[in-house]
Short mmCIF file of C-alpha atoms in Angstrom, two decimals:
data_model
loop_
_atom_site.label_atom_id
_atom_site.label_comp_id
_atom_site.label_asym_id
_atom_site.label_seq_id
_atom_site.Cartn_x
_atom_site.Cartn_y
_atom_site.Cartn_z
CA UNK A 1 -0.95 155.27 125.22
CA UNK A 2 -2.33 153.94 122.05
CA UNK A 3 -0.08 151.23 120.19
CA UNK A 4 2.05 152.00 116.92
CA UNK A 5 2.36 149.71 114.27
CA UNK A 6 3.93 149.83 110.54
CA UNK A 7 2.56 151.75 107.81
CA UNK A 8 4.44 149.53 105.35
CA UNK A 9 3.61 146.35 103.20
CA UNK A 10 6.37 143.95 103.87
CA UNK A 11 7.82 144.49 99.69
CA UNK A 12 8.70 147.91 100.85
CA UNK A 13 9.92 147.61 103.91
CA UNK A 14 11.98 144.50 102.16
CA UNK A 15 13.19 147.36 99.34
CA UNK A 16 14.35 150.13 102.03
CA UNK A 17 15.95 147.28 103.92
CA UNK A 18 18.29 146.90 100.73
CA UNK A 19 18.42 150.04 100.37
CA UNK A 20 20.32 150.43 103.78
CA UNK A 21 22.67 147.30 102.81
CA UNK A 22 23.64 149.04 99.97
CA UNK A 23 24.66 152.00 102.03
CA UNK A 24 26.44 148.82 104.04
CA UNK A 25 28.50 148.09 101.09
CA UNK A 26 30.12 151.05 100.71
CA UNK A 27 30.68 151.38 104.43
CA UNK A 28 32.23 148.01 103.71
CA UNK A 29 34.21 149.66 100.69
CA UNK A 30 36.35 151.88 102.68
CA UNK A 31 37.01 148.59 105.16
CA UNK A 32 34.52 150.59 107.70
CA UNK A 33 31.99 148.06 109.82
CA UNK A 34 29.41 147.71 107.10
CA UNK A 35 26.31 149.61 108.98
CA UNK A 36 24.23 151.01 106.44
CA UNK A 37 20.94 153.38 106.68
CA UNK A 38 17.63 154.98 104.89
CA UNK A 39 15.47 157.41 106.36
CA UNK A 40 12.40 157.41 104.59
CA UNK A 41 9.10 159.62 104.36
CA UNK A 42 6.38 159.55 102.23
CA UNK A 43 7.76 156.90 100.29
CA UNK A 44 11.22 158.77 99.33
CA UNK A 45 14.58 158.63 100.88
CA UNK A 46 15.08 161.62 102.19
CA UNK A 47 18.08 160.51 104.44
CA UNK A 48 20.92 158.10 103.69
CA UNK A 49 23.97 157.24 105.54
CA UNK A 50 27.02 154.44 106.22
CA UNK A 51 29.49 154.13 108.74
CA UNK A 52 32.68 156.22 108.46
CA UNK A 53 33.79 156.30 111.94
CA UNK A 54 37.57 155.03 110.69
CA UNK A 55 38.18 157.57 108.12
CA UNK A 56 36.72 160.44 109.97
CA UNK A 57 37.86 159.16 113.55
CA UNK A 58 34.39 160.27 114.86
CA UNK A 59 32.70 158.28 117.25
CA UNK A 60 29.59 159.61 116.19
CA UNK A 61 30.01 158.71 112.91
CA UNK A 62 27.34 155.95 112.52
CA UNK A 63 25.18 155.09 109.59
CA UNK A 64 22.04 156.30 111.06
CA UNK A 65 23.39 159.87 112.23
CA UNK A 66 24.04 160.92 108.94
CA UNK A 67 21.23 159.68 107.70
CA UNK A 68 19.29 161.66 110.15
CA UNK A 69 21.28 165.14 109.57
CA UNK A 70 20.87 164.30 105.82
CA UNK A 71 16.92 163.88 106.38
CA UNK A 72 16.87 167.25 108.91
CA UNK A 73 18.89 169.23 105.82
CA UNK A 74 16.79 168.21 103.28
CA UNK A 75 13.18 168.89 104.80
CA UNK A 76 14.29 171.87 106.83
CA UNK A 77 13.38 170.59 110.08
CA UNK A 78 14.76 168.62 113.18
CA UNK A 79 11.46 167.07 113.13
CA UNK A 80 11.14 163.51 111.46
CA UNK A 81 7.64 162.57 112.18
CA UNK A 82 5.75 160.24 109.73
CA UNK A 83 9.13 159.15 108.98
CA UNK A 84 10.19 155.53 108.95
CA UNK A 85 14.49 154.45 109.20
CA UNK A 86 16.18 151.23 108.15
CA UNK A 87 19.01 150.27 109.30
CA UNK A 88 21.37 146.67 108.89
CA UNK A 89 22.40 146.21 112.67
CA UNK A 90 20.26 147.41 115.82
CA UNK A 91 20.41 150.86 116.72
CA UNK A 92 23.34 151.95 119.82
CA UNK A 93 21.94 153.92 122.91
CA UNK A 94 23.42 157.30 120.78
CA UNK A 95 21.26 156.71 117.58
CA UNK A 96 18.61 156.03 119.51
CA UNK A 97 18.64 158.84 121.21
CA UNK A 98 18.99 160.70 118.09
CA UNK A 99 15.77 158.66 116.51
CA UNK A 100 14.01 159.84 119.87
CA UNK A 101 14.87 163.28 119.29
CA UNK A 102 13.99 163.34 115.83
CA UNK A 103 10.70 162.23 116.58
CA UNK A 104 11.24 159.21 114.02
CA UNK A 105 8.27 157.04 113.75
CA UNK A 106 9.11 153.52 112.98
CA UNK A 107 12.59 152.22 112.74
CA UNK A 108 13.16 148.86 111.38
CA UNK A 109 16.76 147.01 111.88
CA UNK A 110 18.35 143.89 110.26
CA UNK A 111 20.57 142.24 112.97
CA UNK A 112 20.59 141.91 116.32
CA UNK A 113 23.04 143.88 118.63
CA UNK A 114 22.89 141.85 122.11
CA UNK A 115 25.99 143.69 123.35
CA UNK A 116 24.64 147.00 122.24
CA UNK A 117 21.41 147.08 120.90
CA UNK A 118 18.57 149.32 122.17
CA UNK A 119 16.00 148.62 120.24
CA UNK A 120 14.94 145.58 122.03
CA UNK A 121 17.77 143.32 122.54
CA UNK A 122 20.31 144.51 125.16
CA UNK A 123 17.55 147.31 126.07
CA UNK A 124 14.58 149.30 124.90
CA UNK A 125 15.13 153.05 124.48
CA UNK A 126 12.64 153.08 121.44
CA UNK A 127 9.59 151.83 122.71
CA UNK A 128 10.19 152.84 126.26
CA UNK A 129 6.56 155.67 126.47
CA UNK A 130 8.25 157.19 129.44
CA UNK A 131 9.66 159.57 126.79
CA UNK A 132 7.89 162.07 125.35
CA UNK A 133 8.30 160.22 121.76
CA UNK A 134 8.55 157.00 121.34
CA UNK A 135 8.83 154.43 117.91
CA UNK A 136 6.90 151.65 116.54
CA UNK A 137 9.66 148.71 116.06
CA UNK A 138 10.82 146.02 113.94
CA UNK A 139 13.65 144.22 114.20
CA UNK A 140 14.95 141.07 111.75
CA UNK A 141 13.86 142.51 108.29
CA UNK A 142 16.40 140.32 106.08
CA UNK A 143 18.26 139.51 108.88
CA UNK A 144 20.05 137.16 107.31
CA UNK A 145 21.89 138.95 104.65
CA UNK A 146 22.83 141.80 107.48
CA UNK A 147 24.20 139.31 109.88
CA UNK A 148 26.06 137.99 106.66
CA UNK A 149 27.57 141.33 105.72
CA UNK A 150 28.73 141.85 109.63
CA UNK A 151 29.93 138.10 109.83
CA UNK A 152 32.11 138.25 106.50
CA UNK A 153 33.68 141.38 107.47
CA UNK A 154 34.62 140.20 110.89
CA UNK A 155 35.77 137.12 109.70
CA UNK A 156 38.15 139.48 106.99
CA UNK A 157 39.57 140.94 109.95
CA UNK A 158 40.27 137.89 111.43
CA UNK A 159 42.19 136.41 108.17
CA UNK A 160 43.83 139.42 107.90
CA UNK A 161 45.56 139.46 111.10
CA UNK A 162 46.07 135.52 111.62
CA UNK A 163 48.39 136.01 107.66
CA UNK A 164 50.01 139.25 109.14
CA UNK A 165 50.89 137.26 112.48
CA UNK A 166 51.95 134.26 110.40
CA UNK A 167 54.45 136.29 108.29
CA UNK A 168 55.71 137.97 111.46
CA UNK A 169 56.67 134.59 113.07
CA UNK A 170 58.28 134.14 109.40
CA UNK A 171 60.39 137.23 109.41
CA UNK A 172 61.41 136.60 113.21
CA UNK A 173 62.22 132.66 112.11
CA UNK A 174 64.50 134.06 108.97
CA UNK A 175 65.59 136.68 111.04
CA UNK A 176 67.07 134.02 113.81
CA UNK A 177 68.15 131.70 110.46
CA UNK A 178 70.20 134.20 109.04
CA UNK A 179 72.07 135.35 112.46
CA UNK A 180 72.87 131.48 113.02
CA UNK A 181 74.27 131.44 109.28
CA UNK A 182 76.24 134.51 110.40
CA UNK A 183 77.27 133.07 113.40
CA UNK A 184 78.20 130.03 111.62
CA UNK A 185 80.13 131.91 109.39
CA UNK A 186 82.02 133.73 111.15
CA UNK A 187 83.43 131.08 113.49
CA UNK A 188 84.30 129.25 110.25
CA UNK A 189 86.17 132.09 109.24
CA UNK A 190 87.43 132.55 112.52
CA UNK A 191 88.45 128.58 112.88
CA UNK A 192 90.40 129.08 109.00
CA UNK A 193 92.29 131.99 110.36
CA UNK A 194 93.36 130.08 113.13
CA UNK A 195 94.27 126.86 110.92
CA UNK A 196 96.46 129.56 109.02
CA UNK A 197 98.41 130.96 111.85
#
């Protein structure tokens, strides 16, 4: 089979690329993993698309599949050819598939996904020419500031639940504090009555 290659200069593959962290953002916005994605073709975005799979408790809820039912709507077909995708984090088996499917041409990712990827880093769906489509591939366009975006968020996380865990020994600590007060209370009440009698 003949090789693939890009049909972008790197300054627009660079502008898409921020185009998808933008959809990242607002992914980040609603406190969903901050995944974003562009479909482009022809130069225009005819596809875009961030993570909601929290607020719509859909696994299939990933930045790239609505990006790709977005791009299917708006040129009336289920056929993406010419078309080129960016996305922040390596594509899962499921968008994949879906890119495969779609007959998308090029996809180009941010970070790497080496529990999950399959574009290349856990496994190769894209650029496997057993299939009757296949993609040209590129994978650490601005890698830096997707990693960043994935890194700050899990980090978040992590803050949030170390505090939460910290003010739950707090409440249990002033919860034990209090019943020893009581305790102590009430056997000095106990200890005046008995001074009384």
């Amino acid at each position: 089979m003949a090789e693939k290659g890009s049909s972008l200069t790197q300054a627009e593959k660079e502008t898409f690329m921020q185009m998808a962290i933008e959809e990242a953002r607002k992914a980040e916005a609603l406190g969903e993993v901050p995944i974003g994605c562009v479909l482009v073709l022809d130069g225009t975005v005819i596809g875009r698309g961030h993570n909601r799979r929290e607020e719509t408790q859909d696994a299939t809820a990933h930045a790239e599949m609505y990006a790709i039912r977005e791009a299917c709507r708006r040129i009336d077909s289920w056929r993406l050819e010419r078309s080129q995708l960016f996305v922040t984090l390596e594509p899962c088996p499921m968008c994949s598939g879906a890119m495969l499917l779609s007959r998308v041409e090029e996809v180009y990712f941010g970070a790497y996904d080496p529990k999950g990827g399959t574009a290349g880093t856990f496994m190769n769906l894209l650029e496997d020419q057993r299939f009757n489509h296949w993609s040209y591939v590129e994978g650490g366009l601005l890698e830096a500031d997707c990693s960043r975006l994935l890194t700050n968020f899990f980090r978040q996380i992590r803050e949030r639940q170390k505090a939460r865990k910290k003010a739950r020994k707090a409440e249990v600590a002033a919860k034990k504090a209090r019943q020893t007060d009581l305790k102590n209370t009430t056997r000095t009440e106990n200890s005046a009555c008995d001074t009384a009698e």
